[in-house]
């Protein structure tokens, strides 16, 4: 019966696929709905199956009304609400109820036998709803067929049982007769059993490894491990040379009945002609005055493979921790506390330049407070582990910093301590997920979830630890949802779940995803706000939630991703901007935002979140203005891209950033009317931006300038001229144009231009040398008026040159630096110092501008030296030193092309 049910279900699924094909034709415009439905009915009406080729399909709608029935034609087109079978069951009404409840299923009723209207038999049908057309497709089988099959099977089983019974009677008779003969051999059998017992006893006492017992080089007995290793069950009596290549000296000793052998390595050949490296120990035993040899065999190839696998897992974990800015360390437990292994993040935290230096580095030199070393040693001795202990260290550059350290003592199989390992985190980079509850009230959590949802990323519950690490390394977002074999979501894995086995030294190659996941999963409805979801996660001590909308999973809300991307973001202001319906409303929101962002800047210790807020606000305002411009001027005549340049493109805006923007439009429309439209378009946008506080660029580098509102071909010619014929002064003036970001319109136009810039640049490396020469020859120094923008520009321009030379598409200076470090173009040490200097200089500039706005003064980029405190002066001098190092590096890297 199950077979029949499955058959009609699959047949219905095939029929549904026919309807789907015609529905897709309608969707693609290949035919009308009426034609598609008529053709589908014609095709399904002709379908037949079964032994007599008389089984068929029928179709009704959800009213219900009969759409098609190949045999009962008088029902076609009729209302079936009152139609019932001979038992009174309204089978078509029941079908509608069934599919509305669960889309498809089985229904039993009475129906005429195929095309014979005089014969009514019980029948079971499978029905399924084709939702696009609201058709219900059904087909069925007659239960009497199944009963016939059961009857036939029963008869066959009875016959088979009778045959078996007769055979058993014969066997019992034979066994009874043989029992008389067996008694005569019993005493001899007992003796043989005693010998076998001695053999097995010797095997057990010899070893727990793969074992084989030999007599005169022939296999007498083995254990299961040897069978598995050789993949041969028919070992008895075979010469050992079939499996193992014995050295000649071992053979001679066995011939001479020697009883002492040294362990030796050799090759084992399997039944499938595979070869394994093995280690053999030979023991000689005496059984019934004969010498037998027991080979104890160890597969040393698998041991090496396991070590290699563990080594690979460690490297993958180190890579993952690097991507999360978490350091991994392995330290000796002797008095020296030598650093045995570390990932790149740990080396950066400790300011160790290369991996080669780590074996000369002692952890004893780290501790600022000698009591910390004593405390750590005592705690490790007592508890064998330390969890996130905060200590102050001095790095290889003699800088002090606070770090969290987690360590675990590692033992070998004999329970002896080998070393300790764990993780190290720079306190400055450790972010408390819930600390943002203390940020100013303007940054509320009332936003909707859509903009923060991530795609679902899955892993099977039986996936190995290695697979989990590989997936986390491959995915952009460091989390996985765990599913069981039935596709049920049962938990999740983030970096926290990875760190547990690392710090507790579990056998990674034996771990599975379900053993390290965190559960249960938190499911939240899409109607919740961000604040609601964060509060739910806090109460459940969870890191992520699956978001559902109308019983469908629409994404994942990952707490760490939210805070990384939206730390100190004014969600309420941005939400207001989304619904602003006039320029006056934009101006009001912008003014309120400016007043509040000043407070945030003055209390901030990082410029990057501020950059993110200012850029987000600017982008939304520009998009709103462009929408108003289109309402005012009409639909643009062709595809275009409104791009921002310079610091706006790099998302590094300050409170004094002016307008730098342009328009790129298609070559397909180069008429005067098109150009005139986009000039008016640019004038409208730039005028409103100026009114809102984004002042016109002094160099007139805006979309209102006809020179910077051009088709893509003209833009390409601009860059070709600049790169191939530009002089040093011109190059300085047009530097900002090499940073482009689309805010509105067609992104492919910008990508075309970026590709053109890259190709043109790489074909003329002397151009890069001219840029490098400008940078290396620029003199910077501290005076009474510190022109902070000049210092920042040197870093930005230098990193831009390296990005152009290495085909790096990123616009953000920090992102460019990270890629350059990853490619090995900038050392980790220089990378760290450049990032810190860049962030310090920008934060100094932002705070200076914020103070000026509080004093009702127009913000600028010139800071009075006397206004700086001693700490800022020290960091400023250090930043200038780092910039000089960068100037020397870029001069050396590009001087070749000038010769």
Tab-separated table of N, CA, C and O in Angstrom, residues 266-354:
chain	number	residue	atom	x	y	z
A	266	UNK	N	58.425	-1.440	7.681
A	266	UNK	CA	58.347	-2.040	6.356
A	266	UNK	C	57.037	-1.613	5.707
A	266	UNK	O	56.340	-0.726	6.206
A	267	UNK	N	56.704	-2.289	4.598
A	267	UNK	CA	55.504	-1.955	3.824
A	267	UNK	C	54.504	-3.099	3.908
A	267	UNK	O	54.878	-4.268	3.787
A	268	UNK	N	53.242	-2.794	4.124
A	268	UNK	CA	52.163	-3.774	4.087
A	268	UNK	C	51.338	-3.540	2.828
A	268	UNK	O	50.945	-2.403	2.518
A	269	UNK	N	51.071	-4.627	2.098
A	269	UNK	CA	50.277	-4.577	0.869
A	269	UNK	C	48.880	-5.121	1.143
A	269	UNK	O	48.728	-6.208	1.687
A	270	UNK	N	47.848	-4.362	0.770
A	270	UNK	CA	46.468	-4.796	1.007
A	270	UNK	C	45.969	-5.622	-0.175
A	270	UNK	O	46.622	-5.712	-1.225
A	271	UNK	N	44.793	-6.183	0.013
A	271	UNK	CA	44.186	-6.988	-1.050
A	271	UNK	C	43.876	-6.133	-2.272
A	271	UNK	O	43.800	-6.638	-3.385
A	272	UNK	N	43.698	-4.831	-2.063
A	272	UNK	CA	43.378	-3.917	-3.171
A	272	UNK	C	44.625	-3.240	-3.737
A	272	UNK	O	44.543	-2.183	-4.361
A	273	UNK	N	45.790	-3.835	-3.462
A	273	UNK	CA	47.070	-3.320	-3.968
A	273	UNK	C	47.373	-1.908	-3.477
A	273	UNK	O	47.971	-1.102	-4.184
A	274	UNK	N	46.933	-1.600	-2.259
A	274	UNK	CA	47.321	-0.350	-1.613
A	274	UNK	C	48.496	-0.657	-0.672
A	274	UNK	O	48.655	-1.790	-0.213
A	275	UNK	N	49.291	0.355	-0.375
A	275	UNK	CA	50.482	0.158	0.442
A	275	UNK	C	50.425	1.075	1.662
A	275	UNK	O	50.019	2.230	1.570
A	276	UNK	N	50.857	0.508	2.811
A	276	UNK	CA	50.845	1.270	4.056
A	276	UNK	C	52.198	1.130	4.740
A	276	UNK	O	52.811	0.056	4.733
A	277	UNK	N	52.634	2.226	5.355
A	277	UNK	CA	53.852	2.165	6.171
A	277	UNK	C	53.487	1.597	7.543
A	277	UNK	O	52.562	2.086	8.201
A	278	UNK	N	54.227	0.550	7.965
A	278	UNK	CA	53.903	-0.094	9.241
A	278	UNK	C	55.163	-0.289	10.076
A	278	UNK	O	56.290	-0.320	9.556
A	279	UNK	N	54.957	-0.422	11.388
A	279	UNK	CA	56.017	-0.748	12.343
A	279	UNK	C	55.671	-2.111	12.940
A	279	UNK	O	54.549	-2.334	13.396
A	280	UNK	N	56.642	-3.074	12.919
A	280	UNK	CA	56.378	-4.447	13.367
A	280	UNK	C	57.256	-4.796	14.565
A	280	UNK	O	58.467	-4.530	14.567
A	281	UNK	N	56.609	-5.375	15.579
A	281	UNK	CA	57.308	-6.036	16.681
A	281	UNK	C	56.992	-7.529	16.600
A	281	UNK	O	55.827	-7.912	16.411
A	282	UNK	N	58.024	-8.408	16.738
A	282	UNK	CA	57.816	-9.843	16.628
A	282	UNK	C	58.052	-10.496	17.984
A	282	UNK	O	59.063	-10.238	18.648
A	283	UNK	N	57.087	-11.348	18.384
A	283	UNK	CA	57.210	-12.127	19.620
A	283	UNK	C	57.135	-13.612	19.256
A	283	UNK	O	56.308	-14.014	18.427
A	284	UNK	N	57.988	-14.405	19.886
A	284	UNK	CA	57.983	-15.860	19.665
A	284	UNK	C	57.292	-16.531	20.838
A	284	UNK	O	57.559	-16.213	22.005
A	285	UNK	N	56.356	-17.468	20.546
A	285	UNK	CA	55.653	-18.204	21.601
A	285	UNK	C	55.723	-19.700	21.275
A	285	UNK	O	55.801	-20.112	20.110
A	286	UNK	N	55.702	-20.501	22.328
A	286	UNK	CA	55.754	-21.964	22.168
A	286	UNK	C	54.387	-22.552	22.446
A	286	UNK	O	53.818	-22.341	23.529
A	287	UNK	N	53.842	-23.273	21.475
A	287	UNK	CA	52.538	-23.921	21.620
A	287	UNK	C	52.699	-25.377	21.194
A	287	UNK	O	53.058	-25.658	20.042
A	288	UNK	N	52.432	-26.306	22.151
A	288	UNK	CA	52.530	-27.742	21.877
A	288	UNK	C	53.908	-28.076	21.274
A	288	UNK	O	54.032	-28.781	20.277
A	289	UNK	N	54.949	-27.510	21.906
A	289	UNK	CA	56.343	-27.760	21.521
A	289	UNK	C	56.708	-27.231	20.130
A	289	UNK	O	57.761	-27.577	19.588
A	290	UNK	N	55.840	-26.384	19.557
A	290	UNK	CA	56.160	-25.740	18.278
A	290	UNK	C	56.353	-24.239	18.507
A	290	UNK	O	55.724	-23.641	19.390
A	291	UNK	N	57.239	-23.625	17.686
A	291	UNK	CA	57.470	-22.175	17.759
A	291	UNK	C	56.494	-21.469	16.811
A	291	UNK	O	56.444	-21.768	15.612
A	292	UNK	N	55.724	-20.556	17.391
A	292	UNK	CA	54.845	-19.682	16.608
A	292	UNK	C	55.340	-18.242	16.770
A	292	UNK	O	55.877	-17.868	17.823
A	293	UNK	N	55.135	-17.435	15.723
A	293	UNK	CA	55.537	-16.018	15.785
A	293	UNK	C	54.301	-15.125	15.702
A	293	UNK	O	53.423	-15.321	14.848
A	294	UNK	N	54.255	-14.164	16.621
A	294	UNK	CA	53.154	-13.192	16.630
A	294	UNK	C	53.710	-11.839	16.197
A	294	UNK	O	54.640	-11.306	16.818
A	295	UNK	N	53.141	-11.307	15.100
A	295	UNK	CA	53.526	-9.985	14.599
A	295	UNK	C	52.557	-8.938	15.166
A	295	UNK	O	51.342	-9.043	14.966
A	296	UNK	N	53.103	-7.970	15.877
A	296	UNK	CA	52.308	-6.828	16.335
A	296	UNK	C	52.559	-5.680	15.357
A	296	UNK	O	53.686	-5.217	15.222
A	297	UNK	N	51.483	-5.208	14.694
A	297	UNK	CA	51.631	-4.271	13.563
A	297	UNK	C	50.943	-2.952	13.899
A	297	UNK	O	49.782	-2.924	14.319
A	298	UNK	N	51.683	-1.888	13.677
A	298	UNK	CA	51.130	-0.534	13.888
A	298	UNK	C	51.204	0.242	12.587
A	298	UNK	O	52.247	0.298	11.951
A	299	UNK	N	50.060	0.830	12.198
A	299	UNK	CA	50.007	1.643	10.974
A	299	UNK	C	50.558	3.033	11.285
A	299	UNK	O	49.862	3.884	11.839
A	300	UNK	N	51.825	3.259	10.954
A	300	UNK	CA	52.426	4.561	11.266
A	300	UNK	C	52.042	5.600	10.223
A	300	UNK	O	52.221	6.798	10.441
A	301	UNK	N	51.500	5.166	9.088
A	301	UNK	CA	51.025	6.118	8.080
A	301	UNK	C	49.805	6.864	8.571
A	301	UNK	O	49.685	8.074	8.400
A	302	UNK	N	48.863	6.154	9.225
A	302	UNK	CA	47.656	6.799	9.742
A	302	UNK	C	47.989	7.751	10.883
A	302	UNK	O	47.362	8.791	11.054
A	303	UNK	N	49.014	7.400	11.672
A	303	UNK	CA	49.442	8.291	12.747
A	303	UNK	C	49.968	9.602	12.169
A	303	UNK	O	49.639	10.686	12.645
A	304	UNK	N	50.746	9.477	11.101
A	304	UNK	CA	51.277	10.679	10.448
A	304	UNK	C	50.140	11.497	9.844
A	304	UNK	O	50.145	12.735	9.900
A	305	UNK	N	49.136	10.792	9.276
A	305	UNK	CA	47.999	11.494	8.680
A	305	UNK	C	47.208	12.260	9.735
A	305	UNK	O	46.780	13.389	9.509
A	306	UNK	N	47.037	11.627	10.903
A	306	UNK	CA	46.316	12.296	11.986
A	306	UNK	C	47.054	13.549	12.447
A	306	UNK	O	46.458	14.604	12.657
A	307	UNK	N	48.374	13.425	12.577
A	307	UNK	CA	49.166	14.593	12.978
A	307	UNK	C	49.061	15.705	11.934
A	307	UNK	O	48.941	16.879	12.265
A	308	UNK	N	49.105	15.294	10.666
A	308	UNK	CA	49.003	16.283	9.594
A	308	UNK	C	47.635	16.952	9.616
A	308	UNK	O	47.526	18.167	9.437
A	309	UNK	N	46.584	16.135	9.841
A	309	UNK	CA	45.233	16.686	9.904
A	309	UNK	C	45.101	17.688	11.044
A	309	UNK	O	44.558	18.779	10.881
A	310	UNK	N	45.622	17.310	12.223
A	310	UNK	CA	45.562	18.222	13.363
A	310	UNK	C	46.327	19.512	13.069
A	310	UNK	O	45.892	20.609	13.440
A	311	UNK	N	47.460	19.375	12.395
A	311	UNK	CA	48.250	20.553	12.031
A	311	UNK	C	47.450	21.456	11.094
A	311	UNK	O	47.446	22.691	11.247
A	312	UNK	N	46.747	20.853	10.129
A	312	UNK	CA	45.936	21.640	9.202
A	312	UNK	C	44.799	22.336	9.934
A	312	UNK	O	44.490	23.506	9.656
A	313	UNK	N	44.180	21.615	10.872
A	313	UNK	CA	43.078	22.218	11.632
A	313	UNK	C	43.584	23.425	12.414
A	313	UNK	O	42.940	24.488	12.461
A	314	UNK	N	44.765	23.281	13.024
A	314	UNK	CA	45.329	24.400	13.777
A	314	UNK	C	45.553	25.610	12.878
A	314	UNK	O	45.263	26.755	13.250
A	315	UNK	N	46.073	25.373	11.673
A	315	UNK	CA	46.326	26.482	10.756
A	315	UNK	C	45.014	27.141	10.341
A	315	UNK	O	44.937	28.371	10.228
A	316	UNK	N	43.967	26.336	10.129
A	316	UNK	CA	42.675	26.897	9.749
A	316	UNK	C	42.073	27.709	10.897
A	316	UNK	O	41.483	28.771	10.679
A	317	UNK	N	42.240	27.202	12.125
A	317	UNK	CA	41.743	27.946	13.285
A	317	UNK	C	42.481	29.273	13.414
A	317	UNK	O	41.877	30.320	13.676
A	318	UNK	N	43.792	29.235	13.198
A	318	UNK	CA	44.581	30.466	13.303
A	318	UNK	C	44.129	31.484	12.262
A	318	UNK	O	44.029	32.683	12.540
A	319	UNK	N	43.817	31.012	11.044
A	319	UNK	CA	43.332	31.905	9.995
A	319	UNK	C	41.992	32.516	10.387
A	319	UNK	O	41.760	33.721	10.209
A	320	UNK	N	41.095	31.663	10.926
A	320	UNK	CA	39.789	32.163	11.361
A	320	UNK	C	39.944	33.211	12.458
A	320	UNK	O	39.318	34.275	12.423
A	321	UNK	N	40.782	32.922	13.452
A	321	UNK	CA	40.983	33.873	14.547
A	321	UNK	C	41.583	35.170	14.036
A	321	UNK	O	41.260	36.257	14.531
A	322	UNK	N	42.459	35.080	13.021
A	322	UNK	CA	43.004	36.298	12.413
A	322	UNK	C	41.898	37.158	11.831
A	322	UNK	O	41.904	38.384	11.971
A	323	UNK	N	40.944	36.514	11.144
A	323	UNK	CA	39.855	37.270	10.518
A	323	UNK	C	38.977	37.942	11.563
A	323	UNK	O	38.285	38.903	11.265
A	324	UNK	N	38.994	37.424	12.800
A	324	UNK	CA	38.184	37.991	13.890
A	324	UNK	C	39.014	38.845	14.838
A	324	UNK	O	38.543	39.252	15.886
A	325	UNK	N	40.291	39.075	14.450
A	325	UNK	CA	41.181	39.927	15.251
A	325	UNK	C	41.416	39.355	16.647
A	325	UNK	O	41.499	40.082	17.632
A	326	UNK	N	41.537	38.013	16.723
A	326	UNK	CA	41.814	37.324	17.986
A	326	UNK	C	43.140	36.601	17.842
A	326	UNK	O	43.366	35.903	16.861
A	327	UNK	N	44.027	36.759	18.813
A	327	UNK	CA	45.346	36.147	18.734
A	327	UNK	C	45.362	34.734	19.300
A	327	UNK	O	44.664	34.432	20.263
A	328	UNK	N	46.165	33.857	18.686
A	328	UNK	CA	46.372	32.496	19.175
A	328	UNK	C	47.836	32.336	19.550
A	328	UNK	O	48.732	32.764	18.808
A	329	UNK	N	48.106	31.741	20.733
A	329	UNK	CA	49.487	31.549	21.184
A	329	UNK	C	49.665	30.141	21.750
A	329	UNK	O	48.723	29.553	22.271
A	330	UNK	N	50.877	29.613	21.580
A	330	UNK	CA	51.281	28.368	22.225
A	330	UNK	C	52.604	28.672	22.928
A	330	UNK	O	53.544	29.176	22.313
A	331	UNK	N	52.675	28.356	24.239
A	331	UNK	CA	53.799	28.801	25.073
A	331	UNK	C	54.392	27.598	25.807
A	331	UNK	O	53.653	26.716	26.279
A	332	UNK	N	55.703	27.543	25.894
A	332	UNK	CA	56.351	26.469	26.656
A	332	UNK	C	56.090	26.683	28.146
A	332	UNK	O	55.857	27.805	28.603
A	333	UNK	N	56.152	25.583	28.917
A	333	UNK	CA	55.839	25.688	30.352
A	333	UNK	C	57.104	25.692	31.208
A	333	UNK	O	57.029	25.544	32.418
A	334	UNK	N	58.254	25.855	30.560
A	334	UNK	CA	59.484	25.959	31.342
A	334	UNK	C	59.632	27.379	31.883
A	334	UNK	O	58.771	28.237	31.681
A	335	UNK	N	60.743	27.622	32.549
A	335	UNK	CA	60.940	28.929	33.181
A	335	UNK	C	61.038	30.061	32.171
A	335	UNK	O	60.721	31.198	32.449
A	336	UNK	N	61.482	29.728	30.957
A	336	UNK	CA	61.659	30.768	29.943
A	336	UNK	C	60.328	31.241	29.364
A	336	UNK	O	60.201	32.363	28.913
A	337	UNK	N	59.314	30.351	29.352
A	337	UNK	CA	58.001	30.665	28.767
A	337	UNK	C	58.156	31.131	27.322
A	337	UNK	O	57.703	32.208	26.930
A	338	UNK	N	58.764	30.286	26.504
A	338	UNK	CA	59.046	30.635	25.113
A	338	UNK	C	57.772	30.575	24.274
A	338	UNK	O	56.929	29.706	24.452
A	339	UNK	N	57.628	31.504	23.333
A	339	UNK	CA	56.500	31.509	22.408
A	339	UNK	C	56.772	30.486	21.303
A	339	UNK	O	57.647	30.680	20.462
A	340	UNK	N	56.004	29.374	21.299
A	340	UNK	CA	56.241	28.282	20.349
A	340	UNK	C	55.488	28.477	19.045
A	340	UNK	O	55.957	28.063	17.988
A	341	UNK	N	54.306	29.082	19.105
A	341	UNK	CA	53.511	29.270	17.897
A	341	UNK	C	52.555	30.432	18.133
A	341	UNK	O	52.170	30.726	19.278
A	342	UNK	N	52.155	31.090	17.051
A	342	UNK	CA	51.229	32.223	17.151
A	342	UNK	C	50.670	32.530	15.773
A	342	UNK	O	51.296	32.231	14.754
A	343	UNK	N	49.469	33.130	15.758
A	343	UNK	CA	48.942	33.601	14.473
A	343	UNK	C	49.351	35.065	14.268
A	343	UNK	O	49.980	35.688	15.128
A	344	UNK	N	48.971	35.613	13.107
A	344	UNK	CA	49.400	36.967	12.750
A	344	UNK	C	48.862	37.998	13.742
A	344	UNK	O	49.561	38.934	14.130
A	345	UNK	N	47.607	37.826	14.179
A	345	UNK	CA	47.012	38.791	15.113
A	345	UNK	C	47.793	38.835	16.418
A	345	UNK	O	48.062	39.911	16.956
A	346	UNK	N	48.170	37.671	16.928
A	346	UNK	CA	48.955	37.636	18.165
A	346	UNK	C	50.301	38.326	17.978
A	346	UNK	O	50.762	39.069	18.859
A	347	UNK	N	50.938	38.082	16.838
A	347	UNK	CA	52.228	38.737	16.571
A	347	UNK	C	52.060	40.248	16.516
A	347	UNK	O	52.914	40.997	16.999
A	348	UNK	N	50.949	40.710	15.910
A	348	UNK	CA	50.694	42.158	15.858
A	348	UNK	C	50.464	42.727	17.249
A	348	UNK	O	50.936	43.828	17.566
A	349	UNK	N	49.707	41.987	18.081
A	349	UNK	CA	49.454	42.464	19.443
A	349	UNK	C	50.764	42.596	20.216
A	349	UNK	O	50.981	43.551	20.964
A	350	UNK	N	51.658	41.626	20.013
A	350	UNK	CA	52.938	41.608	20.728
A	350	UNK	C	54.016	42.416	20.014
A	350	UNK	O	55.135	42.523	20.512
A	351	UNK	N	53.665	42.941	18.832
A	351	UNK	CA	54.610	43.714	18.012
A	351	UNK	C	55.831	42.886	17.613
A	351	UNK	O	56.956	43.373	17.603
A	352	UNK	N	55.586	41.614	17.271
A	352	UNK	CA	56.645	40.770	16.721
A	352	UNK	C	56.493	40.810	15.210
A	352	UNK	O	55.432	40.496	14.675
A	353	UNK	N	57.554	41.176	14.510
A	353	UNK	CA	57.436	41.446	13.082
A	353	UNK	C	57.262	40.191	12.249
A	353	UNK	O	56.479	40.160	11.306
A	354	UNK	N	58.015	39.140	12.557
A	354	UNK	CA	57.981	37.945	11.717
A	354	UNK	C	57.817	36.693	12.559
A	354	UNK	O	58.092	36.685	13.760
